[in-house]
CSV table of C-alpha atoms in Angstrom, one decimal:
chain,number,residue,atom,x,y,z
V,1,MET,CA,5.7,10.9,-24.1
V,2,THR,CA,3.5,10.1,-27.0
V,3,ASN,CA,6.6,9.0,-28.9
V,4,PHE,CA,6.7,5.9,-26.7
V,5,LYS,CA,3.2,4.6,-27.5
V,6,GLU,CA,4.8,1.6,-29.4
V,7,GLU,CA,7.5,1.0,-26.9
V,8,THR,CA,7.4,-2.6,-25.6
V,9,SER,CA,10.2,-2.5,-23.0
V,10,TYR,CA,9.0,-2.8,-19.4
V,11,PRO,CA,12.0,-0.8,-18.0
V,12,VAL,CA,11.2,2.1,-20.3
V,13,TRP,CA,7.5,2.0,-19.2
V,14,GLU,CA,8.7,2.0,-15.5
V,15,ILE,CA,10.3,5.4,-16.2
V,16,ILE,CA,7.1,6.6,-18.1
V,17,SER,CA,5.0,5.5,-15.1
V,18,SER,CA,7.2,7.3,-12.7
V,19,ILE,CA,6.9,10.5,-14.8
V,20,ILE,CA,3.1,10.1,-14.9
V,21,ASN,CA,3.0,9.7,-11.1
V,22,ASN,CA,5.0,12.9,-10.7
V,23,LEU,CA,2.6,14.7,-13.0
V,24,LYS,CA,-0.5,13.7,-11.1
V,25,VAL,CA,0.2,16.5,-8.6
V,26,PHE,CA,-0.8,19.0,-11.4
V,27,TYR,CA,-4.2,17.2,-12.1
V,28,PRO,CA,-5.8,16.3,-8.7
V,29,PRO,CA,-9.4,15.1,-8.6
V,30,LYS,CA,-12.0,17.7,-9.7
V,31,SER,CA,-9.3,19.9,-11.2
V,32,GLU,CA,-9.8,21.7,-14.6
V,33,HIS,CA,-7.7,19.3,-16.6
V,34,GLU,CA,-8.0,16.1,-14.7
V,35,GLN,CA,-10.1,14.4,-17.4
V,36,ASP,CA,-7.8,15.6,-20.1
V,37,PHE,CA,-4.8,14.1,-18.3
V,38,ARG,CA,-6.6,10.7,-17.8
V,39,GLN,CA,-7.6,10.7,-21.5
V,40,TYR,CA,-4.0,11.5,-22.4
V,41,ILE,CA,-2.9,8.4,-20.5
V,42,ASN,CA,-5.6,6.2,-22.1
V,43,ASP,CA,-4.3,7.3,-25.5
V,44,LEU,CA,-0.7,6.7,-24.5
V,45,ILE,CA,-1.3,3.1,-23.4
V,46,GLU,CA,-3.8,2.1,-26.0
V,47,ALA,CA,-1.3,0.3,-28.3
V,48,GLN,CA,0.2,-1.7,-25.5
V,49,LEU,CA,-3.2,-2.5,-24.0
V,50,ASP,CA,-4.3,-3.9,-27.4
V,51,ARG,CA,-1.1,-5.9,-27.7
V,52,LEU,CA,-1.0,-7.4,-24.2
V,53,GLY,CA,-4.6,-7.7,-23.3
V,54,VAL,CA,-5.6,-8.1,-19.7
V,55,GLU,CA,-4.8,-11.8,-19.3
V,56,GLN,CA,-1.5,-13.5,-19.2
V,57,LYS,CA,-0.7,-15.5,-22.4
V,58,LYS,CA,0.9,-18.9,-22.4
V,59,ASN,CA,4.7,-18.8,-22.6
V,60,GLU,CA,4.8,-15.0,-22.8
V,61,PRO,CA,8.1,-13.3,-21.9
V,62,SER,CA,8.5,-12.0,-18.4
V,63,ASN,CA,8.8,-8.5,-19.9
V,64,ASP,CA,5.2,-8.7,-21.1
V,65,THR,CA,3.9,-10.0,-17.8
V,66,LYS,CA,5.5,-7.1,-15.9
V,67,LEU,CA,4.5,-4.6,-18.5
V,68,ARG,CA,0.9,-5.7,-18.4
V,69,CYS,CA,0.8,-4.9,-14.7
V,70,ALA,CA,2.1,-1.4,-15.3
V,71,ILE,CA,-0.2,-0.8,-18.2
V,72,LEU,CA,-3.3,-2.0,-16.3
V,73,SER,CA,-2.4,0.2,-13.3
V,74,LEU,CA,-2.3,3.2,-15.6
V,75,ALA,CA,-5.6,2.1,-17.3
V,76,ILE,CA,-7.3,1.9,-13.9
V,77,TYR,CA,-6.0,5.4,-12.9
V,78,ALA,CA,-7.2,6.7,-16.2
V,79,LYS,CA,-10.7,5.3,-15.4
V,80,ASN,CA,-10.7,3.0,-18.5
V,81,SER,CA,-14.2,1.6,-18.0
V,82,GLU,CA,-13.7,-1.3,-20.5
V,83,VAL,CA,-10.5,-2.5,-18.7
V,84,ILE,CA,-12.0,-2.0,-15.2
V,85,GLU,CA,-15.2,-4.0,-16.1
V,86,LYS,CA,-13.1,-6.8,-17.7
V,87,LEU,CA,-10.8,-7.1,-14.7
V,88,ALA,CA,-13.7,-7.0,-12.2
V,89,SER,CA,-15.2,-10.0,-14.0
V,90,PHE,CA,-12.1,-12.0,-12.9
V,91,TYR,CA,-12.9,-11.4,-9.2
V,92,GLN,CA,-13.5,-14.5,-7.1
V,93,LEU,CA,-13.9,-14.9,-3.3
V,94,ASP,CA,-10.8,-17.1,-2.9
V,95,TYR,CA,-8.1,-14.6,-3.4
V,96,GLU,CA,-5.4,-17.3,-3.5
V,97,LYS,CA,-6.9,-18.4,-6.8
V,98,ILE,CA,-6.6,-15.0,-8.4
V,99,ASP,CA,-3.4,-14.6,-10.6
V,100,SER,CA,-0.9,-12.9,-8.3
V,101,ASP,CA,0.5,-10.7,-11.0
V,102,THR,CA,-2.8,-9.0,-11.6
V,103,ARG,CA,-4.5,-9.6,-8.3
V,104,PHE,CA,-4.2,-6.0,-7.1
V,105,ALA,CA,-5.7,-4.7,-10.5
V,106,ILE,CA,-8.5,-7.2,-10.2
V,107,LEU,CA,-9.4,-6.3,-6.6
V,108,ARG,CA,-9.1,-2.6,-7.3
V,109,SER,CA,-11.3,-2.9,-10.4
V,110,LYS,CA,-13.9,-4.9,-8.4
V,111,PHE,CA,-13.8,-2.3,-5.7
V,112,LEU,CA,-14.4,0.5,-8.2
V,113,ASN,CA,-17.0,-1.4,-10.2
V,114,SER,CA,-19.0,-2.3,-7.1
V,115,LYS,CA,-18.9,1.4,-5.9
V,116,GLU,CA,-17.0,0.2,-2.8
V,117,GLU,CA,-19.8,-2.2,-1.8
V,118,ILE,CA,-17.2,-4.9,-1.1
V,119,PHE,CA,-15.4,-2.7,1.4
V,120,ALA,CA,-16.6,-4.7,4.4
V,121,ASP,CA,-15.7,-8.0,2.7
V,122,LEU,CA,-12.3,-6.8,1.9
V,123,LEU,CA,-11.7,-5.6,5.4
V,124,GLU,CA,-12.8,-8.9,6.8
V,125,LYS,CA,-10.5,-10.8,4.4
V,126,TYR,CA,-7.6,-8.5,5.4
V,127,GLN,CA,-8.1,-9.5,9.0
V,128,ASN,CA,-8.4,-13.2,8.3
V,129,THR,CA,-5.7,-13.6,5.6
V,130,VAL,CA,-2.3,-14.9,6.6
V,131,ASP,CA,-0.5,-14.5,3.2
V,132,PRO,CA,1.4,-11.2,3.5
V,133,ASP,CA,1.3,-10.4,-0.3
V,134,ILE,CA,-2.5,-10.8,-0.3
V,135,LYS,CA,-2.8,-8.7,2.8
V,136,ASP,CA,-0.8,-5.9,1.2
V,137,ASP,CA,-2.9,-6.0,-2.0
V,138,ILE,CA,-6.1,-5.8,0.1
V,139,LEU,CA,-4.7,-2.9,2.2
V,140,ALA,CA,-3.6,-1.1,-1.0
V,141,VAL,CA,-7.2,-1.4,-2.3
V,142,LEU,CA,-9.0,-0.4,0.9
V,143,THR,CA,-7.0,2.7,1.2
V,144,THR,CA,-8.2,4.0,-2.2
V,145,THR,CA,-11.6,4.6,-0.8
V,146,LYS,CA,-13.5,7.9,-1.6
V,147,GLU,CA,-16.5,7.2,0.6
V,148,SER,CA,-16.7,9.2,3.8
V,149,LYS,CA,-17.8,6.3,6.1
V,150,ASN,CA,-15.0,4.1,4.7
V,151,ILE,CA,-12.5,6.9,5.0
V,152,ASP,CA,-13.4,7.2,8.7
V,153,GLU,CA,-13.1,3.5,9.1
V,154,MET,CA,-9.6,3.3,7.6
V,155,VAL,CA,-8.4,6.2,9.7
V,156,LYS,CA,-9.8,4.6,12.8
V,157,ILE,CA,-7.9,1.4,12.0
V,158,LEU,CA,-4.7,3.4,12.3
V,159,HIS,CA,-5.3,3.1,16.0
V,160,ASN,CA,-6.2,-0.6,16.0
V,161,SER,CA,-3.2,-2.9,16.4
V,162,LYS,CA,-5.5,-5.9,16.4
V,163,ILE,CA,-6.3,-5.3,12.8
V,164,VAL,CA,-3.1,-3.7,11.5
V,165,ARG,CA,0.1,-5.1,13.0
V,166,PRO,CA,2.8,-2.5,14.0
V,167,GLN,CA,5.0,-3.7,11.1
V,168,ASP,CA,2.2,-2.9,8.6
V,169,HIS,CA,1.2,0.4,10.2
V,170,MET,CA,3.5,2.5,8.0
V,171,HIS,CA,2.1,0.9,4.9
V,172,LEU,CA,-1.4,1.8,6.0
V,173,TYR,CA,-0.4,5.4,6.8
V,174,VAL,CA,1.5,5.9,3.5
V,175,TYR,CA,-1.3,4.4,1.4
V,176,LEU,CA,-3.7,6.8,3.1
V,177,ARG,CA,-1.4,9.7,2.5
V,178,ARG,CA,-1.3,8.9,-1.3
V,179,ASN,CA,-5.0,9.1,-1.6
V,180,PHE,CA,-6.3,12.6,-2.3
V,181,TYR,CA,-9.4,11.9,-0.3
V,182,THR,CA,-7.8,10.5,2.8
V,183,LYS,CA,-4.4,12.2,3.1
V,184,GLY,CA,-5.6,15.2,5.2
V,185,LYS,CA,-7.3,13.0,7.8
V,186,ALA,CA,-4.3,10.7,7.9
V,187,PHE,CA,-2.0,13.6,8.7
V,188,ASP,CA,-4.4,15.0,11.3
V,189,TRP,CA,-4.5,11.5,12.9
V,190,LEU,CA,-0.7,11.3,13.1
V,191,ILE,CA,-0.5,14.7,14.8
V,192,GLU,CA,-3.2,13.8,17.3
V,193,ASN,CA,-1.8,10.3,18.0
V,194,TRP,CA,2.0,10.8,17.8
V,195,GLN,CA,2.6,9.3,21.3
V,196,TYR,CA,0.6,6.2,20.2
V,197,VAL,CA,2.9,5.8,17.1
V,198,CYS,CA,6.0,6.1,19.3
V,199,GLN,CA,4.8,3.6,21.8
V,200,MET,CA,3.6,1.2,19.1
V,201,ASN,CA,7.0,1.2,17.4
V,202,GLY,CA,8.9,1.2,20.7
V,203,GLY,CA,10.6,4.4,19.4
V,204,LYS,CA,12.1,2.6,16.4
V,205,SER,CA,11.8,3.8,12.8
V,206,ILE,CA,9.7,6.8,13.9
V,207,GLU,CA,11.8,8.9,11.6
V,208,ASP,CA,10.0,7.3,8.6
V,209,TYR,CA,6.8,9.1,9.5
V,210,PRO,CA,8.1,12.7,8.9
V,211,ARG,CA,10.1,11.5,5.9
V,212,LEU,CA,7.2,9.8,4.2
V,213,THR,CA,4.7,12.5,5.2
V,214,ALA,CA,7.0,15.0,3.6
V,215,SER,CA,7.1,13.0,0.4
V,216,THR,CA,3.3,13.5,0.0
V,217,ILE,CA,3.1,17.2,0.7
V,218,TYR,CA,2.4,19.4,-2.4
V,219,ASN,CA,0.9,22.6,-1.0
V,220,LYS,CA,1.8,25.4,1.4
V,221,ALA,CA,-1.0,24.6,3.9
V,222,GLU,CA,0.3,21.1,4.6
V,223,GLN,CA,3.8,22.4,4.6
V,224,ALA,CA,2.9,24.9,7.4
V,225,LYS,CA,1.2,22.1,9.3
V,226,PHE,CA,4.3,19.9,8.9
V,227,VAL,CA,6.6,22.6,10.1
V,228,GLU,CA,4.4,23.6,13.0
V,229,PHE,CA,4.2,20.0,14.3
V,230,PHE,CA,7.6,18.5,13.6
V,231,ASP,CA,9.6,21.6,14.6
V,232,LYS,CA,8.5,20.8,18.2
V,233,LEU,CA,10.2,17.4,17.8
V,234,ALA,CA,13.2,18.5,15.9
V,235,GLU,CA,15.6,18.0,18.9
V,236,ASN,CA,14.6,14.4,19.2
V,237,PRO,CA,17.8,12.5,18.1
V,238,ALA,CA,15.7,9.9,16.2
V,239,LEU,CA,13.9,12.6,14.2
V,240,LYS,CA,16.4,15.5,13.9
V,241,ARG,CA,18.0,14.5,10.6
V,242,ALA,CA,14.7,13.3,9.0
V,243,ILE,CA,13.0,16.6,9.8
V,244,ALA,CA,16.0,18.7,8.7
V,245,VAL,CA,16.1,16.9,5.3
V,246,ALA,CA,12.4,16.9,4.8
V,247,LYS,CA,11.8,20.6,5.1
V,248,PRO,CA,13.9,21.8,2.2
V,249,GLU,CA,12.6,18.9,0.1
V,250,ILE,CA,9.1,20.0,0.7
V,251,GLN,CA,10.0,23.6,-0.3
V,252,SER,CA,11.8,22.4,-3.4
V,253,LYS,CA,8.7,20.4,-4.5
V,254,ILE,CA,6.3,23.3,-3.9
V,255,ASP,CA,8.6,25.6,-5.8
V,256,TRP,CA,8.7,23.1,-8.7
V,257,ILE,CA,4.9,22.7,-8.8
V,258,SER,CA,4.5,26.5,-8.7
V,259,LEU,CA,7.0,27.0,-11.5
V,260,ASN,CA,5.4,24.4,-13.8
V,261,SER,CA,1.7,24.6,-13.0
V,262,GLN,CA,0.8,27.0,-15.7
V,263,ASP,CA,2.7,25.1,-18.4
V,264,MET,CA,1.0,21.9,-17.4
V,265,ALA,CA,-2.4,23.6,-17.7
V,266,ASN,CA,-1.4,25.2,-21.0
V,267,PHE,CA,-0.4,21.8,-22.4
V,268,PHE,CA,-4.1,20.7,-22.6
V,269,LYS,CA,-5.4,24.1,-23.5
V,270,LYS,CA,-3.2,24.0,-26.6
V,271,SER,CA,-4.2,20.4,-27.3
V,272,SER,CA,-7.9,21.3,-27.2
V,273,LYS,CA,-7.6,24.0,-29.9
């Protein structure tokens, strides 16, 4: 991918970002080459970060506006401290005044920079905000938590329809499943509270839960947990197809990870020589 450092097309970087997201499964937090992978991303985006900056420029093309959001997202994932500190400085209490294109990046950076001290404020704003786009940005930030007490609070909210509306419940669950630190507890909650989920949705769209859970399973332990739980529900007409499709998809993904794990590790071992 290093051949694309000077690439300025947003659609091309969309593909690059998708590839990077797929590769994250090989470099989870605290893994041997996690820091190598993050540095690789920082090196990859450096030219575009220098060109675009973190603030929108007057009369810039829409391609650059969209690309900046993608590059900033990668910079935050890569723990680029300079970018995170700069974005955090744009934080203000009135979220409607924050540029909508970079609002998530700004809130996420402030959350990181404050070591999650604004968790309670974010949660309060989430409950009191009407704007659906702002609510989604806040929820996406809250669910990136790594702190135990905040993780427990977010999992608890899965059972609180006064805070998270039924139509937003899936977003909350999926965001928690995408976070390395919360995904296990989110799945445990789903298993323990399946009847609540069915009642909350009136039996509608419940097939999305096994489908989206499956999309975030990368190891045999969670695969076994998925099969054990959802096989009991496999004759439910609303779930039958989703479960039947999910099981081979999980296996294919685990096989792919197993087949390529050593090559992904070797990539950085060779680079460090």
